[in-house]
């Protein structure tokens, strides 16, 4: 009999399992709380009887994210992790420190299907979806490794979160559970490249998270060249869904815009973008594109970034230029896993 994934179960599901086995509900709560502290073994559950721990070990496994590689920035202490799961697959996460606390950018899939031309993750292909427990495990591993509490989560690592919809929604409800890690939805951001049908679906969930949309272009011609998803859901459909989401939830949309020199960073692009977003409850986050091996993309210069930003602001939009963190460790996701798996390496390395 194959073992079941206990950490992906909600408290209510766990209580029902215990009830069917003749166990009291409070024991399910005790086990649930241990799981959300990040234990890796049932033996660590010291207030649970030995008999129950042995029973649980025969029926379930506890998903953990093992640190395969760890890079620490000399500039700002940003930490990039390469995590390994029980089946040998790898994902990346990035831990960032801000004045308000710690934020972690986690992965939702092993690889990605979306094929954005400026993204390192897509160049490695797609392997599988992550389970809710594997998303939780990334947060827990970073907390335990640094002896901290993480206050903010960004689903913007490897993978397209809305392509793994059910598991991501389950993770969101687990990580925000008061009996678990209790990270509020307003402290969570979910990024999508623009799966329009799922944006409508997400709007109906009643979650007060921040939706970040990877736009990266002011028109279909440029966006379709760099983001294949645009051929299925062009910008008119995407922005219509975004307007619906903002109206339905009352939450401001964050548009991510990777500034690529000579591709999407002209004054004309800025003016066209401002016109398209006019009147929407939104914020534009300008990001100097990260160099990716195998592409000729270069990031826009500082003057171009500031000029682009000022055009948007003069048009009445809220726009900022993202501060670059972890520049010396290639903190954008996808590159570490790609290099590691191509080399076939399994070396644990802590670089500082």
Tab-separated table of C-alpha atoms in Angstrom:
chain	number	residue	atom	x	y	z
A	1	UNK	CA	0.000	0.000	0.000
A	2	UNK	CA	1.428	3.382	-1.025
A	3	UNK	CA	1.720	6.018	1.687
A	4	UNK	CA	-0.621	9.021	1.715
A	5	UNK	CA	0.427	12.664	1.836
A	6	UNK	CA	-0.692	13.734	5.315
A	7	UNK	CA	0.524	17.354	5.149
A	8	UNK	CA	-1.727	18.088	2.153
A	9	UNK	CA	-4.810	17.310	4.256
A	10	UNK	CA	-6.839	20.067	5.874
A	11	UNK	CA	-7.612	19.925	9.581
A	12	UNK	CA	-11.197	18.919	8.792
A	13	UNK	CA	-10.023	16.101	6.517
A	14	UNK	CA	-7.592	14.890	9.151
A	15	UNK	CA	-10.262	14.997	11.857
A	16	UNK	CA	-12.556	12.900	9.674
A	17	UNK	CA	-9.775	10.361	9.103
A	18	UNK	CA	-9.167	10.149	12.842
A	19	UNK	CA	-12.896	9.831	13.556
A	20	UNK	CA	-13.121	6.862	11.187
A	21	UNK	CA	-10.228	5.243	13.083
A	22	UNK	CA	-11.900	5.867	16.439
A	23	UNK	CA	-9.469	8.598	17.458
A	24	UNK	CA	-10.605	11.821	19.191
A	25	UNK	CA	-10.607	15.079	17.228
A	26	UNK	CA	-8.075	16.761	19.527
A	27	UNK	CA	-5.402	14.256	18.442
A	28	UNK	CA	-5.931	15.262	14.826
A	29	UNK	CA	-5.402	18.892	15.864
A	30	UNK	CA	-2.172	17.981	17.670
A	31	UNK	CA	-0.829	16.159	14.602
A	32	UNK	CA	-1.911	19.008	12.308
A	33	UNK	CA	-0.059	21.570	14.444
A	34	UNK	CA	3.101	19.463	14.425
A	35	UNK	CA	2.948	19.171	10.634
A	36	UNK	CA	2.688	22.933	10.276
A	37	UNK	CA	5.711	23.470	12.512
A	38	UNK	CA	7.723	21.617	9.883
A	39	UNK	CA	8.548	18.287	11.549
A	40	UNK	CA	10.072	15.703	9.237
A	41	UNK	CA	9.167	12.594	11.240
A	42	UNK	CA	6.243	11.369	13.300
A	43	UNK	CA	8.737	10.551	16.058
A	44	UNK	CA	9.143	14.317	16.626
A	45	UNK	CA	5.505	14.541	17.759
A	46	UNK	CA	6.312	14.173	21.438
A	47	UNK	CA	2.763	14.605	22.811
A	48	UNK	CA	1.410	11.817	20.582
A	49	UNK	CA	1.371	8.230	21.846
A	50	UNK	CA	3.931	5.817	20.417
A	51	UNK	CA	1.175	3.541	19.120
A	52	UNK	CA	-0.464	6.375	17.188
A	53	UNK	CA	2.872	7.552	15.803
A	54	UNK	CA	3.625	4.030	14.563
A	55	UNK	CA	0.180	3.811	12.962
A	56	UNK	CA	0.649	7.162	11.217
A	57	UNK	CA	4.094	6.168	9.909
A	58	UNK	CA	2.601	3.041	8.300
A	59	UNK	CA	-0.149	5.010	6.546
A	60	UNK	CA	1.341	8.419	5.728
A	61	UNK	CA	4.513	10.211	4.700
A	62	UNK	CA	5.523	13.757	5.675
A	63	UNK	CA	6.586	15.890	2.731
A	64	UNK	CA	9.807	17.845	3.331
A	65	UNK	CA	11.986	20.071	1.168
A	66	UNK	CA	15.600	18.992	1.527
A	67	UNK	CA	18.227	21.683	0.950
A	68	UNK	CA	20.328	20.484	-1.982
A	69	UNK	CA	22.079	23.794	-2.586
A	70	UNK	CA	22.051	27.200	-0.901
A	71	UNK	CA	23.434	30.483	-2.194
A	72	UNK	CA	23.643	33.558	0.036
A	73	UNK	CA	24.078	37.028	-1.433
A	74	UNK	CA	26.962	39.128	-0.150
A	75	UNK	CA	24.989	42.235	-1.097
A	76	UNK	CA	21.747	41.890	0.840
A	77	UNK	CA	21.611	38.397	2.438
A	78	UNK	CA	19.029	37.191	-0.058
A	79	UNK	CA	19.104	33.375	0.002
A	80	UNK	CA	18.416	31.151	-2.987
A	81	UNK	CA	17.553	27.528	-2.281
A	82	UNK	CA	17.546	24.485	-4.490
A	83	UNK	CA	15.205	22.025	-2.767
A	84	UNK	CA	14.935	18.285	-3.435
A	85	UNK	CA	11.748	16.299	-2.857
A	86	UNK	CA	11.242	12.627	-2.056
A	87	UNK	CA	11.031	11.616	-5.740
A	88	UNK	CA	14.322	13.354	-6.581
A	89	UNK	CA	12.797	16.378	-8.331
A	90	UNK	CA	14.195	19.866	-7.687
A	91	UNK	CA	12.629	23.304	-7.302
A	92	UNK	CA	13.930	26.725	-6.333
A	93	UNK	CA	12.843	29.227	-3.683
A	94	UNK	CA	14.212	32.648	-2.758
A	95	UNK	CA	14.160	34.119	0.759
A	96	UNK	CA	14.299	37.924	0.932
A	97	UNK	CA	14.625	40.225	3.913
A	98	UNK	CA	12.801	43.554	3.973
A	99	UNK	CA	12.282	46.139	6.707
A	100	UNK	CA	8.839	44.638	7.379
A	101	UNK	CA	10.144	41.075	7.736
A	102	UNK	CA	10.930	38.031	5.617
A	103	UNK	CA	9.310	37.135	2.293
A	104	UNK	CA	9.735	33.921	0.375
A	105	UNK	CA	9.168	33.311	-3.308
A	106	UNK	CA	8.146	29.679	-3.784
A	107	UNK	CA	7.638	27.336	-6.725
A	108	UNK	CA	4.330	25.690	-7.625
A	109	UNK	CA	5.499	23.277	-10.347
A	110	UNK	CA	8.654	21.405	-11.295
A	111	UNK	CA	9.449	23.291	-14.463
A	112	UNK	CA	6.789	25.126	-16.479
A	113	UNK	CA	4.691	24.614	-19.621
A	114	UNK	CA	4.269	28.273	-20.541
A	115	UNK	CA	7.469	28.767	-22.556
A	116	UNK	CA	8.070	32.497	-21.963
A	117	UNK	CA	11.211	33.303	-23.947
A	118	UNK	CA	12.894	35.375	-21.219
A	119	UNK	CA	12.375	32.786	-18.448
A	120	UNK	CA	14.980	30.201	-17.446
A	121	UNK	CA	12.413	27.835	-15.921
A	122	UNK	CA	10.588	27.176	-19.182
A	123	UNK	CA	13.803	26.212	-20.960
A	124	UNK	CA	14.073	23.130	-18.732
A	125	UNK	CA	10.606	21.879	-19.609
A	126	UNK	CA	7.814	20.697	-17.309
A	127	UNK	CA	7.996	17.628	-15.065
A	128	UNK	CA	5.017	17.731	-12.690
A	129	UNK	CA	2.821	19.797	-10.388
A	130	UNK	CA	3.765	20.317	-6.767
A	131	UNK	CA	1.433	19.124	-4.031
A	132	UNK	CA	0.097	21.525	-1.376
A	133	UNK	CA	2.473	19.910	1.121
A	134	UNK	CA	5.503	20.522	-1.115
A	135	UNK	CA	4.628	24.212	-1.303
A	136	UNK	CA	4.277	24.328	2.486
A	137	UNK	CA	7.572	22.472	2.853
A	138	UNK	CA	9.496	25.203	1.008
A	139	UNK	CA	8.274	27.838	3.472
A	140	UNK	CA	8.943	25.610	6.460
A	141	UNK	CA	12.446	24.615	5.327
A	142	UNK	CA	13.505	28.259	4.926
A	143	UNK	CA	12.067	29.143	8.342
A	144	UNK	CA	13.808	26.277	10.093
A	145	UNK	CA	17.115	26.870	8.313
A	146	UNK	CA	17.217	30.526	9.404
A	147	UNK	CA	15.337	30.314	12.727
A	148	UNK	CA	12.849	32.961	11.593
A	149	UNK	CA	9.160	33.453	10.940
A	150	UNK	CA	8.237	34.244	7.339
A	151	UNK	CA	5.461	36.832	7.065
A	152	UNK	CA	4.950	37.119	3.308
A	153	UNK	CA	4.702	34.560	0.509
A	154	UNK	CA	4.986	35.117	-3.227
A	155	UNK	CA	3.930	32.366	-5.636
A	156	UNK	CA	6.259	33.528	-8.391
A	157	UNK	CA	8.957	30.887	-8.509
A	158	UNK	CA	9.102	27.976	-10.916
A	159	UNK	CA	5.830	27.113	-12.623
A	160	UNK	CA	2.502	28.763	-13.390
A	161	UNK	CA	0.371	28.715	-10.207
A	162	UNK	CA	-2.974	28.816	-12.016
A	163	UNK	CA	-1.937	25.815	-14.133
A	164	UNK	CA	-1.803	23.870	-10.847
A	165	UNK	CA	-5.029	25.447	-9.667
A	166	UNK	CA	-6.533	22.953	-7.209
A	167	UNK	CA	-3.270	22.246	-5.399
A	168	UNK	CA	-2.436	25.951	-5.165
A	169	UNK	CA	-5.862	26.812	-3.713
A	170	UNK	CA	-5.458	23.993	-1.183
A	171	UNK	CA	-2.007	25.323	-0.238
A	172	UNK	CA	-3.381	28.844	0.222
A	173	UNK	CA	-6.081	27.608	2.593
A	174	UNK	CA	-3.582	25.466	4.509
A	175	UNK	CA	-0.897	28.137	4.927
A	176	UNK	CA	-3.472	30.704	6.080
A	177	UNK	CA	-5.122	28.300	8.522
A	178	UNK	CA	-5.250	29.720	12.067
A	179	UNK	CA	-4.325	26.307	13.472
A	180	UNK	CA	-1.378	26.090	11.070
A	181	UNK	CA	1.111	28.711	9.895
A	182	UNK	CA	-1.533	31.451	10.011
A	183	UNK	CA	-0.086	33.630	7.242
A	184	UNK	CA	-2.900	35.955	6.210
A	185	UNK	CA	-4.085	36.114	2.595
A	186	UNK	CA	-3.260	39.820	2.392
A	187	UNK	CA	0.376	38.806	2.883
A	188	UNK	CA	0.315	36.439	-0.104
A	189	UNK	CA	0.823	37.290	-3.791
A	190	UNK	CA	0.016	34.922	-6.637
A	191	UNK	CA	1.583	35.481	-10.052
A	192	UNK	CA	0.149	34.344	-13.369
A	193	UNK	CA	1.225	34.757	-16.974
A	194	UNK	CA	-2.420	35.187	-17.900
A	195	UNK	CA	-4.607	32.050	-17.781
A	196	UNK	CA	-7.841	33.954	-18.314
A	197	UNK	CA	-10.294	31.174	-17.440
A	198	UNK	CA	-8.525	30.576	-14.126
A	199	UNK	CA	-8.431	34.294	-13.269
A	200	UNK	CA	-12.234	34.329	-13.440
A	201	UNK	CA	-12.320	31.183	-11.328
A	202	UNK	CA	-9.937	32.695	-8.764
A	203	UNK	CA	-12.114	35.803	-8.490
A	204	UNK	CA	-14.936	33.619	-7.156
A	205	UNK	CA	-12.814	32.033	-4.394
A	206	UNK	CA	-13.188	35.038	-2.073
A	207	UNK	CA	-9.466	35.139	-1.259
A	208	UNK	CA	-7.964	38.497	-0.290
A	209	UNK	CA	-4.583	37.796	-1.850
A	210	UNK	CA	-2.762	40.031	-4.333
A	211	UNK	CA	-2.963	38.911	-7.955
A	212	UNK	CA	0.194	39.692	-9.940
A	213	UNK	CA	-0.106	39.431	-13.710
A	214	UNK	CA	3.031	39.011	-15.806
A	215	UNK	CA	2.210	41.401	-18.637
A	216	UNK	CA	5.647	42.341	-20.026
A	217	UNK	CA	4.297	44.021	-23.176
A	218	UNK	CA	1.907	46.788	-24.223
A	219	UNK	CA	0.405	44.969	-27.218
A	220	UNK	CA	-0.293	41.531	-28.695
A	221	UNK	CA	2.519	41.695	-31.250
A	222	UNK	CA	5.287	41.979	-28.647
A	223	UNK	CA	3.552	39.811	-26.054
A	224	UNK	CA	2.933	36.933	-28.459
A	225	UNK	CA	6.620	36.994	-29.456
A	226	UNK	CA	7.792	36.659	-25.869
A	227	UNK	CA	4.864	34.867	-24.181
A	228	UNK	CA	3.146	32.021	-26.115
A	229	UNK	CA	0.151	32.122	-23.728
A	230	UNK	CA	-0.896	35.366	-25.427
A	231	UNK	CA	-1.791	33.452	-28.600
A	232	UNK	CA	-4.548	31.659	-26.673
A	233	UNK	CA	-5.610	34.585	-24.486
A	234	UNK	CA	-4.685	37.913	-26.094
A	235	UNK	CA	-4.369	41.101	-24.102
A	236	UNK	CA	-7.930	42.306	-24.610
A	237	UNK	CA	-9.291	39.124	-23.010
A	238	UNK	CA	-6.639	39.156	-20.275
A	239	UNK	CA	-7.223	42.775	-19.249
A	240	UNK	CA	-10.993	42.240	-19.296
A	241	UNK	CA	-10.511	39.382	-16.812
A	242	UNK	CA	-8.210	41.573	-14.692
A	243	UNK	CA	-10.788	44.362	-14.555
A	244	UNK	CA	-13.394	41.813	-13.471
A	245	UNK	CA	-11.064	40.438	-10.784
A	246	UNK	CA	-10.314	43.882	-9.370
A	247	UNK	CA	-13.995	44.818	-9.301
A	248	UNK	CA	-15.105	41.493	-7.820
A	249	UNK	CA	-12.479	41.354	-5.056
A	250	UNK	CA	-11.780	45.039	-4.442
A	251	UNK	CA	-8.092	44.145	-4.631
A	252	UNK	CA	-5.568	46.054	-6.726
A	253	UNK	CA	-3.935	44.087	-9.549
A	254	UNK	CA	-0.144	44.195	-9.752
A	255	UNK	CA	1.181	44.092	-13.320
A	256	UNK	CA	4.733	42.765	-13.650
A	257	UNK	CA	6.632	44.254	-16.581
A	258	UNK	CA	10.121	42.899	-17.349
A	259	UNK	CA	12.040	45.696	-19.092
A	260	UNK	CA	13.957	44.270	-22.066
A	261	UNK	CA	16.325	46.596	-23.881
A	262	UNK	CA	15.068	47.403	-27.374
A	263	UNK	CA	12.061	45.075	-27.127
A	264	UNK	CA	9.384	46.580	-24.869
A	265	UNK	CA	10.986	49.611	-23.207
A	266	UNK	CA	10.395	52.496	-25.623
A	267	UNK	CA	8.436	55.682	-24.892
A	268	UNK	CA	5.813	54.478	-27.350
A	269	UNK	CA	5.463	51.202	-25.398
A	270	UNK	CA	5.010	53.154	-22.168
A	271	UNK	CA	2.295	55.356	-23.660
A	272	UNK	CA	0.484	52.369	-25.166
A	273	UNK	CA	0.650	50.498	-21.863
A	274	UNK	CA	-0.701	53.505	-19.964
A	275	UNK	CA	-3.638	53.757	-22.363
A	276	UNK	CA	-4.508	50.063	-21.984
A	277	UNK	CA	-4.448	50.169	-18.180
A	278	UNK	CA	-6.270	53.485	-17.830
A	279	UNK	CA	-9.002	53.445	-15.181
A	280	UNK	CA	-8.059	50.062	-13.697
A	281	UNK	CA	-7.307	49.517	-10.001
A	282	UNK	CA	-3.703	48.473	-10.558
A	283	UNK	CA	-0.006	49.002	-9.983
A	284	UNK	CA	2.808	48.501	-12.505
A	285	UNK	CA	6.029	46.923	-11.269
A	286	UNK	CA	8.920	47.518	-13.669
A	287	UNK	CA	11.595	44.814	-13.473
A	288	UNK	CA	15.017	44.876	-15.157
A	289	UNK	CA	15.010	41.558	-17.030
A	290	UNK	CA	17.419	38.911	-15.762
A	291	UNK	CA	19.969	37.667	-18.314
A	292	UNK	CA	19.188	34.053	-19.275
A	293	UNK	CA	21.661	31.767	-20.984
A	294	UNK	CA	20.538	31.036	-24.544
A	295	UNK	CA	18.822	34.389	-25.116
A	296	UNK	CA	20.088	37.764	-26.312
A	297	UNK	CA	17.892	39.747	-23.948
A	298	UNK	CA	19.544	42.541	-22.002
A	299	UNK	CA	18.003	44.598	-19.231
A	300	UNK	CA	17.050	48.200	-19.864
A	301	UNK	CA	19.357	50.880	-18.524
A	302	UNK	CA	18.520	52.883	-15.434
A	303	UNK	CA	17.664	56.027	-17.413
A	304	UNK	CA	15.286	54.076	-19.638
A	305	UNK	CA	13.621	52.506	-16.587
A	306	UNK	CA	13.100	55.897	-14.982
A	307	UNK	CA	11.826	57.448	-18.221
A	308	UNK	CA	9.338	54.600	-18.745
A	309	UNK	CA	8.162	54.901	-15.146
A	310	UNK	CA	7.671	58.643	-15.397
A	311	UNK	CA	5.512	58.306	-18.532
A	312	UNK	CA	3.230	55.874	-16.708
A	313	UNK	CA	3.016	58.149	-13.671
A	314	UNK	CA	2.198	61.203	-15.772
A	315	UNK	CA	-0.644	59.183	-17.287
A	316	UNK	CA	-2.072	58.636	-13.794
A	317	UNK	CA	-0.808	55.101	-13.111
A	318	UNK	CA	1.029	53.981	-9.993
A	319	UNK	CA	4.389	52.540	-11.059
A	320	UNK	CA	7.605	51.531	-9.325
A	321	UNK	CA	10.969	50.110	-10.344
A	322	UNK	CA	11.647	46.899	-8.477
A	323	UNK	CA	14.741	46.867	-6.324
A	324	UNK	CA	17.074	44.094	-7.459
A	325	UNK	CA	17.830	41.565	-4.715
A	326	UNK	CA	20.374	38.764	-4.823
A	327	UNK	CA	22.004	40.013	-8.021
A	328	UNK	CA	25.209	38.086	-7.293
A	329	UNK	CA	23.382	34.755	-6.930
A	330	UNK	CA	21.006	34.961	-9.937
A	331	UNK	CA	18.039	35.114	-7.598
A	332	UNK	CA	15.424	34.715	-10.320
A	333	UNK	CA	14.086	31.155	-10.366
A	334	UNK	CA	14.927	28.434	-12.873
A	335	UNK	CA	18.642	28.910	-13.487
A	336	UNK	CA	19.956	27.033	-10.457
A	337	UNK	CA	17.836	23.930	-11.109
A	338	UNK	CA	18.678	23.990	-14.810
A	339	UNK	CA	22.426	24.149	-14.185
A	340	UNK	CA	22.250	21.543	-11.426
A	341	UNK	CA	20.238	18.953	-13.350
A	342	UNK	CA	22.213	19.429	-16.571
A	343	UNK	CA	25.446	18.747	-14.691
A	344	UNK	CA	23.872	15.829	-12.852
A	345	UNK	CA	25.233	17.248	-9.639
A	346	UNK	CA	24.075	16.376	-6.156
A	347	UNK	CA	26.529	18.471	-4.177
A	348	UNK	CA	25.279	20.431	-1.188
A	349	UNK	CA	26.975	23.791	-1.392
A	350	UNK	CA	26.627	26.834	0.847
A	351	UNK	CA	28.210	29.847	-0.829
A	352	UNK	CA	28.602	33.147	0.988
